[in-house]
Tab-separated table of C-alpha atoms in Angstrom:
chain	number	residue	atom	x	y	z
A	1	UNK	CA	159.788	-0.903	279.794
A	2	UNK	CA	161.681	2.092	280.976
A	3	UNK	CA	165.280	0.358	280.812
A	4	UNK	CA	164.101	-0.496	277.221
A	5	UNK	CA	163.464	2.943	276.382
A	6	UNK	CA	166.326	4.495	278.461
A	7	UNK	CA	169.046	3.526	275.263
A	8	UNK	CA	167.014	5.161	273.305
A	9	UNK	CA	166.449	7.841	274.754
A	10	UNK	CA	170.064	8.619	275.192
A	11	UNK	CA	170.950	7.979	271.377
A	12	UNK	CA	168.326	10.328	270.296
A	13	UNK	CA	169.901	13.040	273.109
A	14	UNK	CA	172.921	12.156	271.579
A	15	UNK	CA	171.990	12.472	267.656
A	16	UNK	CA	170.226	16.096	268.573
A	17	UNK	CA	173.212	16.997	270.657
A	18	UNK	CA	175.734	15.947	267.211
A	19	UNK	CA	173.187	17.817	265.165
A	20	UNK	CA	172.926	20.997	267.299
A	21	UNK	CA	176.821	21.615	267.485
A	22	UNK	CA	177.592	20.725	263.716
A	23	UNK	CA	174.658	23.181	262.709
A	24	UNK	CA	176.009	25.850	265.475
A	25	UNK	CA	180.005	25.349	263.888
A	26	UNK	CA	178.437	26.015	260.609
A	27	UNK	CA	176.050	28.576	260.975
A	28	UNK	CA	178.624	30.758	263.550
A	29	UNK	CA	180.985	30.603	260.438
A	30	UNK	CA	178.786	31.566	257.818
A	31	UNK	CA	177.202	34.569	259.750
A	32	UNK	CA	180.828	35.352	260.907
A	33	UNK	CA	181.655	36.070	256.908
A	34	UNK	CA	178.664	38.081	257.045
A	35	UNK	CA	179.479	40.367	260.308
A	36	UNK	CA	183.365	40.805	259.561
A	37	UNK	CA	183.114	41.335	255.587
A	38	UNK	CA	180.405	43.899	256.581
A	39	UNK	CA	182.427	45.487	258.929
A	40	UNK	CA	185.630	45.692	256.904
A	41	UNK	CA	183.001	47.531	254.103
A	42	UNK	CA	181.806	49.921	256.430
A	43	UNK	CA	178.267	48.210	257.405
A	44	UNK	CA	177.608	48.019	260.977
A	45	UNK	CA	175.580	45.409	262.494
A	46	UNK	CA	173.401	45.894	265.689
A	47	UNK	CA	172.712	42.042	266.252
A	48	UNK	CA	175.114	38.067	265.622
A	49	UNK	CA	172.631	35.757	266.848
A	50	UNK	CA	173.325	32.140	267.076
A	51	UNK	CA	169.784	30.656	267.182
A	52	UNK	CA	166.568	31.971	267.274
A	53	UNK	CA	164.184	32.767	269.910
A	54	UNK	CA	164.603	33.986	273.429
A	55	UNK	CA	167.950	34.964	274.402
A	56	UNK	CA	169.704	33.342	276.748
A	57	UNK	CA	172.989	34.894	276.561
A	58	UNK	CA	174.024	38.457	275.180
A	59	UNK	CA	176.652	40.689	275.464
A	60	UNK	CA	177.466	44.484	273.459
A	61	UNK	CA	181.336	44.770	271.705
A	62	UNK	CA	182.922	48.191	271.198
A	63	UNK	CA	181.525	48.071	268.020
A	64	UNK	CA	178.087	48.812	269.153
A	65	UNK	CA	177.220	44.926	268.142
A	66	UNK	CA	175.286	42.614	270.302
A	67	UNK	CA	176.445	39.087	270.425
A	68	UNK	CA	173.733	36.676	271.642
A	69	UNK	CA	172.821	33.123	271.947
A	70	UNK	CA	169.133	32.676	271.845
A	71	UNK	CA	167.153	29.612	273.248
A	72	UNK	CA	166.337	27.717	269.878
A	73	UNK	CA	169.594	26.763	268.644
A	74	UNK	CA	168.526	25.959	264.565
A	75	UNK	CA	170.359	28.686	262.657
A	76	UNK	CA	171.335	32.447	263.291
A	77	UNK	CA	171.903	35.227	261.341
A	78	UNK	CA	173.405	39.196	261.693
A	79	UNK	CA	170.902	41.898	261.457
A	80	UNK	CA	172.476	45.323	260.381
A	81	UNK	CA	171.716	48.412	260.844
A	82	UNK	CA	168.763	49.830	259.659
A	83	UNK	CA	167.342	46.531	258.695
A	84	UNK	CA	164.330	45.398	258.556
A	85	UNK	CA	164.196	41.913	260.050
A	86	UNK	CA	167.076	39.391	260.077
A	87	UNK	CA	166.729	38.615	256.550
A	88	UNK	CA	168.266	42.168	255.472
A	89	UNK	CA	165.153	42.485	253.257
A	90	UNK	CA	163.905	46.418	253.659
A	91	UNK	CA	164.531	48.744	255.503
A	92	UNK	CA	163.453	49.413	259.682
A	93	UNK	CA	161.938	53.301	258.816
A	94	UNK	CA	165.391	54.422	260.305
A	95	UNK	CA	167.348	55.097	257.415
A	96	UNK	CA	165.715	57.915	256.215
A	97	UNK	CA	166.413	59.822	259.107
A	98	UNK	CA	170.072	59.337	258.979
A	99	UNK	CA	172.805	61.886	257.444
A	100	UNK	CA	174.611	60.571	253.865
A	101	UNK	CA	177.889	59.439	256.104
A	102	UNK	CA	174.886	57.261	258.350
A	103	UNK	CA	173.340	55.624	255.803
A	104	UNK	CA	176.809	54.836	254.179
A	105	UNK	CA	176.679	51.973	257.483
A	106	UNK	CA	174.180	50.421	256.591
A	107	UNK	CA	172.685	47.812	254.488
A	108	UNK	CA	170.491	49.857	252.650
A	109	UNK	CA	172.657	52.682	251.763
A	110	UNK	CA	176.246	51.455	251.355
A	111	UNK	CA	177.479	51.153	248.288
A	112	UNK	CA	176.779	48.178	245.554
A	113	UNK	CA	179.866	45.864	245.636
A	114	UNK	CA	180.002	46.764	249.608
A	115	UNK	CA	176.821	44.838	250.037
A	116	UNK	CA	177.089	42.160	247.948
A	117	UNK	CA	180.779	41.159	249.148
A	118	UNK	CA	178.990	41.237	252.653
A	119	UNK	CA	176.357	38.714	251.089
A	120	UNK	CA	178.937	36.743	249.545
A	121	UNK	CA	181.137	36.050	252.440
A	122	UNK	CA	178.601	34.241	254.166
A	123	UNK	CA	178.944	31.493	251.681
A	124	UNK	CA	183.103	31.993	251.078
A	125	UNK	CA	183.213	31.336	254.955
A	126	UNK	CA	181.761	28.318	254.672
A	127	UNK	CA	184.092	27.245	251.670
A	128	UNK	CA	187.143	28.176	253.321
A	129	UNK	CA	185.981	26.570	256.684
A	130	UNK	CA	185.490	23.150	254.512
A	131	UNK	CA	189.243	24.028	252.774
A	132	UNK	CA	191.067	25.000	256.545
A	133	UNK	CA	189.497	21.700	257.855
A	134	UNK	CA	190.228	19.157	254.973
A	135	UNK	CA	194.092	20.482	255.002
A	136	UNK	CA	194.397	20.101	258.304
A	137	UNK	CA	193.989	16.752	258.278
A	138	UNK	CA	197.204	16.524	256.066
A	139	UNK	CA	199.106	18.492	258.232
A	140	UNK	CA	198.632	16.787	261.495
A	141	UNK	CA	197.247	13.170	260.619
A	142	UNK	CA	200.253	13.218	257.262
A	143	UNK	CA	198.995	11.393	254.177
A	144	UNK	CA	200.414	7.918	252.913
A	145	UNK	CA	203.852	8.251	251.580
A	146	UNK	CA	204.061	7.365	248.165
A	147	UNK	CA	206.655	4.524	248.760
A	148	UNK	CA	204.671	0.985	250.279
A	149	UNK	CA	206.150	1.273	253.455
A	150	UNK	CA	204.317	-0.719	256.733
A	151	UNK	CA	203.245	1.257	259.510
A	152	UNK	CA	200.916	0.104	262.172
A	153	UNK	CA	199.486	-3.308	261.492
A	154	UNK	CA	195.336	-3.456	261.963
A	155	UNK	CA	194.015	-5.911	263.532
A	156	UNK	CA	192.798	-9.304	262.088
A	157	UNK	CA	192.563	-12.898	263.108
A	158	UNK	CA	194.831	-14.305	264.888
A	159	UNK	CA	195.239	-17.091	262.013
A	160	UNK	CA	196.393	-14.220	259.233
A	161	UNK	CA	199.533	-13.755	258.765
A	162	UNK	CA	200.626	-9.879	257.916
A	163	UNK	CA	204.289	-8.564	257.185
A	164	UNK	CA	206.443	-6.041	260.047
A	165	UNK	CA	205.890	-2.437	260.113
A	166	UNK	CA	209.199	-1.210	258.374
A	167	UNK	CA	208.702	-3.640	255.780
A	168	UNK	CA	209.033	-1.825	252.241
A	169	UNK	CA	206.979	-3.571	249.642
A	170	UNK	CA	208.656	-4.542	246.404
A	171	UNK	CA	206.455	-7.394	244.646
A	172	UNK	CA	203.020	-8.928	246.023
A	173	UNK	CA	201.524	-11.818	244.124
A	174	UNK	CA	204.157	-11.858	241.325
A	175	UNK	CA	203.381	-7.917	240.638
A	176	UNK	CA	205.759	-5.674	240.665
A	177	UNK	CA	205.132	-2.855	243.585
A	178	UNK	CA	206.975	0.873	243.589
A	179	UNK	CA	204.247	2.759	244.765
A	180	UNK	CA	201.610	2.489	247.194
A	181	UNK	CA	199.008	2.828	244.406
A	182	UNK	CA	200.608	-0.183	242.788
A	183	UNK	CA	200.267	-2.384	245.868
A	184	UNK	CA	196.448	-0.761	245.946
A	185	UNK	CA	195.767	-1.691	242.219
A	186	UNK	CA	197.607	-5.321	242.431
A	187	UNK	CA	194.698	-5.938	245.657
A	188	UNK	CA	192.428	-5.325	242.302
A	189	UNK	CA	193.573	-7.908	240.004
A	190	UNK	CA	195.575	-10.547	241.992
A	191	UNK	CA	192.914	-13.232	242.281
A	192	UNK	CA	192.150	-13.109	246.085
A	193	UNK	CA	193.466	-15.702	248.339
A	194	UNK	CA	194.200	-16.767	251.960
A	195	UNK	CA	197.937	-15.523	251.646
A	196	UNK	CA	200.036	-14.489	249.074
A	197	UNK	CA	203.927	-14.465	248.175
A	198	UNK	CA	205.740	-10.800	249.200
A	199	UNK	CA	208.739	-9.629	248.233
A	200	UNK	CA	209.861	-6.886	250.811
A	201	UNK	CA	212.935	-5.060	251.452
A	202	UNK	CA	213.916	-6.257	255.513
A	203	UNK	CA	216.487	-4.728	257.095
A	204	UNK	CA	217.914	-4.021	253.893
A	205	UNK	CA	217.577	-7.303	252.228
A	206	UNK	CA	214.856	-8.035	249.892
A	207	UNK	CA	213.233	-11.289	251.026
A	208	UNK	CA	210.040	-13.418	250.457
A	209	UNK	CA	207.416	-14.372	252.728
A	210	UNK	CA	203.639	-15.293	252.882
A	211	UNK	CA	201.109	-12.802	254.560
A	212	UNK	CA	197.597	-11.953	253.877
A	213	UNK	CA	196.035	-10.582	250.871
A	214	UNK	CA	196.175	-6.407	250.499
A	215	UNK	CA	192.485	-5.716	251.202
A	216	UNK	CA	191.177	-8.328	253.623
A	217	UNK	CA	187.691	-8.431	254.121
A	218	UNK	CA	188.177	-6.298	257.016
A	219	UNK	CA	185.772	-3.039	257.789
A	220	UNK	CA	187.408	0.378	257.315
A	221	UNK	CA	184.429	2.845	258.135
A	222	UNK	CA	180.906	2.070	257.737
A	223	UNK	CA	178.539	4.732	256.156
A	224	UNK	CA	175.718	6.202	258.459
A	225	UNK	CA	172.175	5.019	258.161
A	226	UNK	CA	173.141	2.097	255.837
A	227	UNK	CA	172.498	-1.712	256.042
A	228	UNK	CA	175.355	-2.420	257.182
A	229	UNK	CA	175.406	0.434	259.996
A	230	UNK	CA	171.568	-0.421	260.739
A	231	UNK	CA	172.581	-3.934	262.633
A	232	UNK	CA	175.292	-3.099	264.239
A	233	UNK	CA	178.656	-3.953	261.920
A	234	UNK	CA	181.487	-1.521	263.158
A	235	UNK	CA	184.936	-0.355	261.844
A	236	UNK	CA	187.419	-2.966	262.534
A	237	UNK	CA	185.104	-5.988	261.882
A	238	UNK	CA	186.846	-8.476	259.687
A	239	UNK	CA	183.967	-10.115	257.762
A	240	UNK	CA	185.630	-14.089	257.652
A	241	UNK	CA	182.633	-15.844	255.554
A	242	UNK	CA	179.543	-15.153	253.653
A	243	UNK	CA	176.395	-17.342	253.912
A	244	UNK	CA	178.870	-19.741	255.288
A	245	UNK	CA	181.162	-19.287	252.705
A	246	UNK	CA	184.818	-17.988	253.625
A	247	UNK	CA	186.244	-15.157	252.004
A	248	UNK	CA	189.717	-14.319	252.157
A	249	UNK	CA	189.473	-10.546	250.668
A	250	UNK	CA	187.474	-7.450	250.111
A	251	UNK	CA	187.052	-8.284	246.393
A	252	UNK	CA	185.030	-11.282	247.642
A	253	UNK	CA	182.847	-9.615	249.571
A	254	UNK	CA	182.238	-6.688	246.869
A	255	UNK	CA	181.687	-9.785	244.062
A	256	UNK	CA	179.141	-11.613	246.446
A	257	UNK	CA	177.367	-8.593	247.158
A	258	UNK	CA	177.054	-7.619	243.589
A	259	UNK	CA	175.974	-10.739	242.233
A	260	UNK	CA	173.736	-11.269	244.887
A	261	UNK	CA	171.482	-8.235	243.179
A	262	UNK	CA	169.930	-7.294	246.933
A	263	UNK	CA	169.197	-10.626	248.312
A	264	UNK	CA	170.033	-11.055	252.119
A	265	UNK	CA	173.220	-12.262	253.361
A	266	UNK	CA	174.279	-14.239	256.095
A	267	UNK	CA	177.579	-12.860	257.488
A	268	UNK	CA	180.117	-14.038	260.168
A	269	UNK	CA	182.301	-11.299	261.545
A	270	UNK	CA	185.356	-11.403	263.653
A	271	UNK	CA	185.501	-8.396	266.034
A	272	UNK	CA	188.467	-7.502	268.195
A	273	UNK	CA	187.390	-6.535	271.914
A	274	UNK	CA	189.480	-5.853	274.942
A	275	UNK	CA	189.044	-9.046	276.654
A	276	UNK	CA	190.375	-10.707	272.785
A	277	UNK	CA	187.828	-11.363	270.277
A	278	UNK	CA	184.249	-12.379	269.309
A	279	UNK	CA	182.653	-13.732	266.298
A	280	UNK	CA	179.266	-12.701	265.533
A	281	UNK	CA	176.346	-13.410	263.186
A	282	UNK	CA	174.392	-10.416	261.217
A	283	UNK	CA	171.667	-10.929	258.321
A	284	UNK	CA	171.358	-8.136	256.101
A	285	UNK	CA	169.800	-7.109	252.589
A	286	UNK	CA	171.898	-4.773	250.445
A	287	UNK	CA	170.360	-1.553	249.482
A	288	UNK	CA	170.415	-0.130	245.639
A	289	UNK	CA	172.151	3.321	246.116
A	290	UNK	CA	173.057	5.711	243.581
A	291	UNK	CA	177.429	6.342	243.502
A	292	UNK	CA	179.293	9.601	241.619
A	293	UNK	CA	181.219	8.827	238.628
A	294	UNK	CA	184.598	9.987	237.632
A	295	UNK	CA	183.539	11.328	234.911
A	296	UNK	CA	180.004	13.204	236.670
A	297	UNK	CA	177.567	10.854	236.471
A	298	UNK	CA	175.788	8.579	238.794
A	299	UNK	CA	175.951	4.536	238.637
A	300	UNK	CA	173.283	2.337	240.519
A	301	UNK	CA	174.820	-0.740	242.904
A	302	UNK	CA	174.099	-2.768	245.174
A	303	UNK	CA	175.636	-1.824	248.161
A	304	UNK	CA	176.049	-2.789	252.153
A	305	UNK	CA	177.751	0.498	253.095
A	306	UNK	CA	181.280	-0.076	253.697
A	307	UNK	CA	184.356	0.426	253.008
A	308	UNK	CA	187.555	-1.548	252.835
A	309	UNK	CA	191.392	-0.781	252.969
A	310	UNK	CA	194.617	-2.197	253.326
A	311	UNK	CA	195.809	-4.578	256.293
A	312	UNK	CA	198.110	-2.158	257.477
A	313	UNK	CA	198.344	1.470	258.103
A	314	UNK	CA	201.166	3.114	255.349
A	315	UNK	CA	203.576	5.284	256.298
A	316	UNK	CA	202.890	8.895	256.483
A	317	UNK	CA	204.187	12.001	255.329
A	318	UNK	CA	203.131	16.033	256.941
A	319	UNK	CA	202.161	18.074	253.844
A	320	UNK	CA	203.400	21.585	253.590
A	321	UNK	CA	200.664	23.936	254.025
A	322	UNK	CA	200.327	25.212	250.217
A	323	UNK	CA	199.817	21.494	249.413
A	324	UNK	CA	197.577	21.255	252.433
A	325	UNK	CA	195.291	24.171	251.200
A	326	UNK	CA	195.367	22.371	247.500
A	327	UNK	CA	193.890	19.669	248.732
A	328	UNK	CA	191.136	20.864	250.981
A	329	UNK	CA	189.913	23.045	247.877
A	330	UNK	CA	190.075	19.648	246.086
A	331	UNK	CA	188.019	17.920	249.056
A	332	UNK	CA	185.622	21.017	248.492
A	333	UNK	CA	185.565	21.188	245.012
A	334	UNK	CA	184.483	17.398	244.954
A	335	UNK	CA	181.347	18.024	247.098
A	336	UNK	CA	180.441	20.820	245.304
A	337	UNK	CA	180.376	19.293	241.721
A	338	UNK	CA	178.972	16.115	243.119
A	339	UNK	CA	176.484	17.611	244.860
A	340	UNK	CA	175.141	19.600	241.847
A	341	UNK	CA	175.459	16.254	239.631
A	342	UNK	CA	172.953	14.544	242.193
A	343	UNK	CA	170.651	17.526	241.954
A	344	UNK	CA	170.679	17.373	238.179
A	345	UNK	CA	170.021	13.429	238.147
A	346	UNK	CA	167.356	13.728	240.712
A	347	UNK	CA	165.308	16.379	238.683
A	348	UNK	CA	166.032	14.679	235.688
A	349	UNK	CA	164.909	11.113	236.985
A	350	UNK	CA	168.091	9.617	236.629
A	351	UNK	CA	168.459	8.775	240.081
A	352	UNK	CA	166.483	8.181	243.439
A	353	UNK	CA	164.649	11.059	245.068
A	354	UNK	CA	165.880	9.524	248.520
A	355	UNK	CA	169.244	10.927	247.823
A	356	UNK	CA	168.098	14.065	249.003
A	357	UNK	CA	167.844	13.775	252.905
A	358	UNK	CA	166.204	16.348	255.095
A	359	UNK	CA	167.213	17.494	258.965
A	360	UNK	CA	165.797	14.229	260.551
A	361	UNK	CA	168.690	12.276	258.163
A	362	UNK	CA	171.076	14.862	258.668
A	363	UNK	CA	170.470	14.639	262.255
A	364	UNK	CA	170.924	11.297	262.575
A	365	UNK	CA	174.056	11.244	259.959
A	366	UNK	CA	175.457	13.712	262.855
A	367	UNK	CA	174.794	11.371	265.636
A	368	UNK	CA	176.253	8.297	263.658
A	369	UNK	CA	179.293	9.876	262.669
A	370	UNK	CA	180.207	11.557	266.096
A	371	UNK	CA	180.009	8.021	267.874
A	372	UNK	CA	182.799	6.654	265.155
A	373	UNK	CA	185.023	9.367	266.931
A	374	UNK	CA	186.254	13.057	266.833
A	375	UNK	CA	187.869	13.176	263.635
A	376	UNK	CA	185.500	11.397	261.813
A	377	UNK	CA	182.989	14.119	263.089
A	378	UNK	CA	185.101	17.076	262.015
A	379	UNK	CA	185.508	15.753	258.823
A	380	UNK	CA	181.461	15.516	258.386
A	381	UNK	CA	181.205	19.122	259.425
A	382	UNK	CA	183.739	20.265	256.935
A	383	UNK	CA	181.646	17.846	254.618
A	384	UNK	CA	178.408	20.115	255.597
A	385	UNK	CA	179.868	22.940	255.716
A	386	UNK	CA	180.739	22.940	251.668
A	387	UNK	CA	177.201	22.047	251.183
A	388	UNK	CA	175.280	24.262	253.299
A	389	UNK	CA	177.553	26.817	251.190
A	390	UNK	CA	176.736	25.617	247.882
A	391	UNK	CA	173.118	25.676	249.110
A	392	UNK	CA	172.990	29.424	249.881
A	393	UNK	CA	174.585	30.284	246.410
A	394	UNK	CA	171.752	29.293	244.867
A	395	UNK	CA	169.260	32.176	243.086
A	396	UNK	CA	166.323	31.149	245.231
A	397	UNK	CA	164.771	34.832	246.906
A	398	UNK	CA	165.794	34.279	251.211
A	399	UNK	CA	169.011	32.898	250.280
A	400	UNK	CA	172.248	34.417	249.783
A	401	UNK	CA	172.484	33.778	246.291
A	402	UNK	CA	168.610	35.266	245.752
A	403	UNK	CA	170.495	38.820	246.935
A	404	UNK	CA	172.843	38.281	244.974
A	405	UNK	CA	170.595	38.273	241.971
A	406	UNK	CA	168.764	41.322	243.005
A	407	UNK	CA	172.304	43.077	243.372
A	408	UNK	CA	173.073	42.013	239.542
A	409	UNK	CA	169.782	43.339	239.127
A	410	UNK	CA	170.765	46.709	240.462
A	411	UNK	CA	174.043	46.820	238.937
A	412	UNK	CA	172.279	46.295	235.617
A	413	UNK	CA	169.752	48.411	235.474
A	414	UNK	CA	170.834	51.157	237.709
A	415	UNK	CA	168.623	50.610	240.965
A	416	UNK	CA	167.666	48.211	243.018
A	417	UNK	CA	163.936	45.851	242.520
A	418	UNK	CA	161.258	47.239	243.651
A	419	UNK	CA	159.465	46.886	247.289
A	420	UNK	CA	156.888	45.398	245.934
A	421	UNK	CA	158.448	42.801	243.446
A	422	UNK	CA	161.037	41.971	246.382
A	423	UNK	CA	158.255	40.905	248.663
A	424	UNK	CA	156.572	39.128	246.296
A	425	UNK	CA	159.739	37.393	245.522
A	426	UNK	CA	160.843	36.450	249.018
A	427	UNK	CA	157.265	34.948	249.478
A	428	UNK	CA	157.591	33.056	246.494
A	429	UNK	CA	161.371	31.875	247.465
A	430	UNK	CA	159.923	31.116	251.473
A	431	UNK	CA	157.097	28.814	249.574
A	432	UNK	CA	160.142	27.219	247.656
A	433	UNK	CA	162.272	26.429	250.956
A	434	UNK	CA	159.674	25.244	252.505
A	435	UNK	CA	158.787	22.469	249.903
A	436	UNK	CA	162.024	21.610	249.899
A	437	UNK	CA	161.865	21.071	253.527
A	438	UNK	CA	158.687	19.195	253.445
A	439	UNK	CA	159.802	16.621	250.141
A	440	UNK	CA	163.522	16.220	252.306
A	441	UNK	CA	161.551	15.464	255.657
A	442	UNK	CA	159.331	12.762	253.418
A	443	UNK	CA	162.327	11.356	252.299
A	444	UNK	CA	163.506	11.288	255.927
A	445	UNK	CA	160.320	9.496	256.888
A	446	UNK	CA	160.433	7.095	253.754
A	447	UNK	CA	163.383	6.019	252.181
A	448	UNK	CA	165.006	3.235	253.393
């Protein structure tokens, strides 16, 4: 009993463990773009906690801040001077003691675009962390060079036959290649097969040979907490026959599932080990799951939950850092509108509630995507990160974005809300939050 238990045991230590430092990257950041926006305005802050709770760890800066870690590690947040509570919402009865130049410091009295650049930052932070993250990945890991050059050859059966890194593509299947998004769409519509005729440039002479088709039904990345990640498949698996059925590409294996319309499927994998190789047996039932559109909309498919790619890795290029910060901001900016499209489609009906996951699934996204490997779990935080930003921009009362309506509020009409009508407000926004929290964790509970 206990040695069934003990694996277990250690994958849920594991998921909270994922969970707690993604959440602690994020939050750090995002109360960072409080604290130094703040200070660069002129608004001290007497507390940067990261968690909540007992403290466990503090320590007081030269800038009369104390910097703590406290025992529950599920957030953090700055409290400024003359604040009332963490929140920033009122005022602690010191203010009004304080000279003009005092209260300039704080929350309460500093001036109108001070305090709501100091709110915004939070947010910005976690933009730019997403943006920094995303570009690095093009600096240091390159991106494919446009040309269809071979790099490192994945593995596959021993039986396929692939072409030598070096190798430039020219022709695949009769179609003409010049880019590597040519030899991507030609995988598309050349009908798949065992092998197919290549026409690559060798040691510069352009010769022909037979090698395996583009996008062999082999396993790129597997998405968390889907059907196929549920029994076990991993990256690298090469799926070799469906039902008994060979398959010879990744178009196969996307047309099967499809037509299949959710019934379960028998599938024989080839998996590379260090003592050689293994071929295994896994049953599994595609799950309907809602997609983003090109164009902003949702489509509904039967899916297993991966991914494919091509048999070899492409050649790779460093991008300069302008281009580098381009496309992190593109990375970001993708999140961002898809997010809000899934929002709008869930309130409207037009797809699944379970979209929306809560911090059990986000846990155990963590956990999933920090055993694939290091980079695969920075890119998730960067993922996160862009989210939990979008998140606090919205006008809900407790969140960043509620201040920020209560600032427009002030900047319209000359003064701030009242007491009164703020309370009532951050009640109403806490009672908001915490249905959200409460629909998410049913979703957690009882979506597939």
């Amino acid at each position: 009993m206990i040695a069934d238990f003990l694996p277990q045991f250690g994958g849920l230590i594991w998921t909270v463990l994922a969970f707690v430092v993604a959440l602690s990257v994020i939050v750090a950041i995002h109360e960072y773009g409080h604290y130094i926006v703040g200070r660069w305005c002129g608004i001290k802050a007497d507390v940067f906690s990261i968690g909540f709770g007992p403290v466990v760890w503090k320590r007081m800066d030269k800038h009369g801040t104390q910097w703590q870690v406290a025992a529950l590690p599920l957030g953090g947040y700055v409290k400024f001077r003359g604040d009332a509570n963490a929140a920033s919402v009122g005022a602690d009865g010191t203010v009004t003691a304080m000279s003009q130049a005092e209260r300039a410091t704080t929350m309460t009295g500093a001036a109108l675009w001070r305090r709501a650049a100091t709110v915004a930052a939070g947010p910005v932070f976690n933009f730019i962390l997403s943006i920094l993250i995303f570009g690095a990945f093009v600096i240091v890991a390159g991106r494919p060079a446009e040309a269809p050059v071979v790099g490192d050859l994945k593995s596959l059966p021993a039986s396929v036959v692939t072409l030598q890194p070096g190798d430039e593509i020219v022709a695949v299947g009769g179609s003409p290649v010049a880019r590597l998004a040519d030899l991507v769409e030609a995988a598309q519509s050349v009908p798949p097969a065992e092998t197919l005729p290549y026409d690559v440039r060798r040691d510069g002479q352009v010769v022909t040979v037979d090698a395996a088709f583009p996008m062999p039904a082999r396993v790129e990345a597997v998405q968390p907490r889907s059907a196929a990640w549920d029994i076990g498949i991993r990256p690298g698996d090469v799926v070799t026959a469906i039902d008994g059925t060979p398959i010879a590409s990744f178009q196969d294996l996307q047309a099967v599932v499809k037509e299949g319309n959710g019934a379960p499927l028998g599938l024989t994998v080839w998996r590379p080990t260090d003592a050689g190789s293994e071929t295994l047996e896994f049953t599994l039932a595609p799950r309907r799951m809602d997609l983003p559109t090109s164009d902003g909309g949702f489509e509904t498919r039967w899916l297993i939950g991966i991914t494919g790619g091509l048999f070899f890795d492409p050649v790779t290029e460093r991008a300069n850092p302008l281009e580098a910060v381009a496309y992190g901001a593109e990375q970001t900016w993708f999140i961002v509108r898809s997010s809000l499209s899934a929002l709008s489609h869930i309130a409207t009906g037009a797809i699944s509630t379970c979209n929306l996951s809560g911090p059990i699934g986000i846990a155990e996204t963590s956990g999933a995507v920090a055993s694939q490997g290091a980079e695969n779990f920075i890119w998730f935080i960067a993922v996160l990160s862009a989210a939990v930003g979008l998140l606090n921009l919205f006008p809900i009362p407790i969140l960043d974005g509620g201040h920020l309506v209560f600032h427009a509020y002030e900047a319209i009409r000359g003064k701030p809300p009242s007491d009164g009508a703020v309370r009532v407000l951050m009640t109403v926004g806490v009672a908001l939050m915490g249905l959200l929290m409460v629909f998410a964790l049913f979703n957690d509970l009882t979506c597939p």
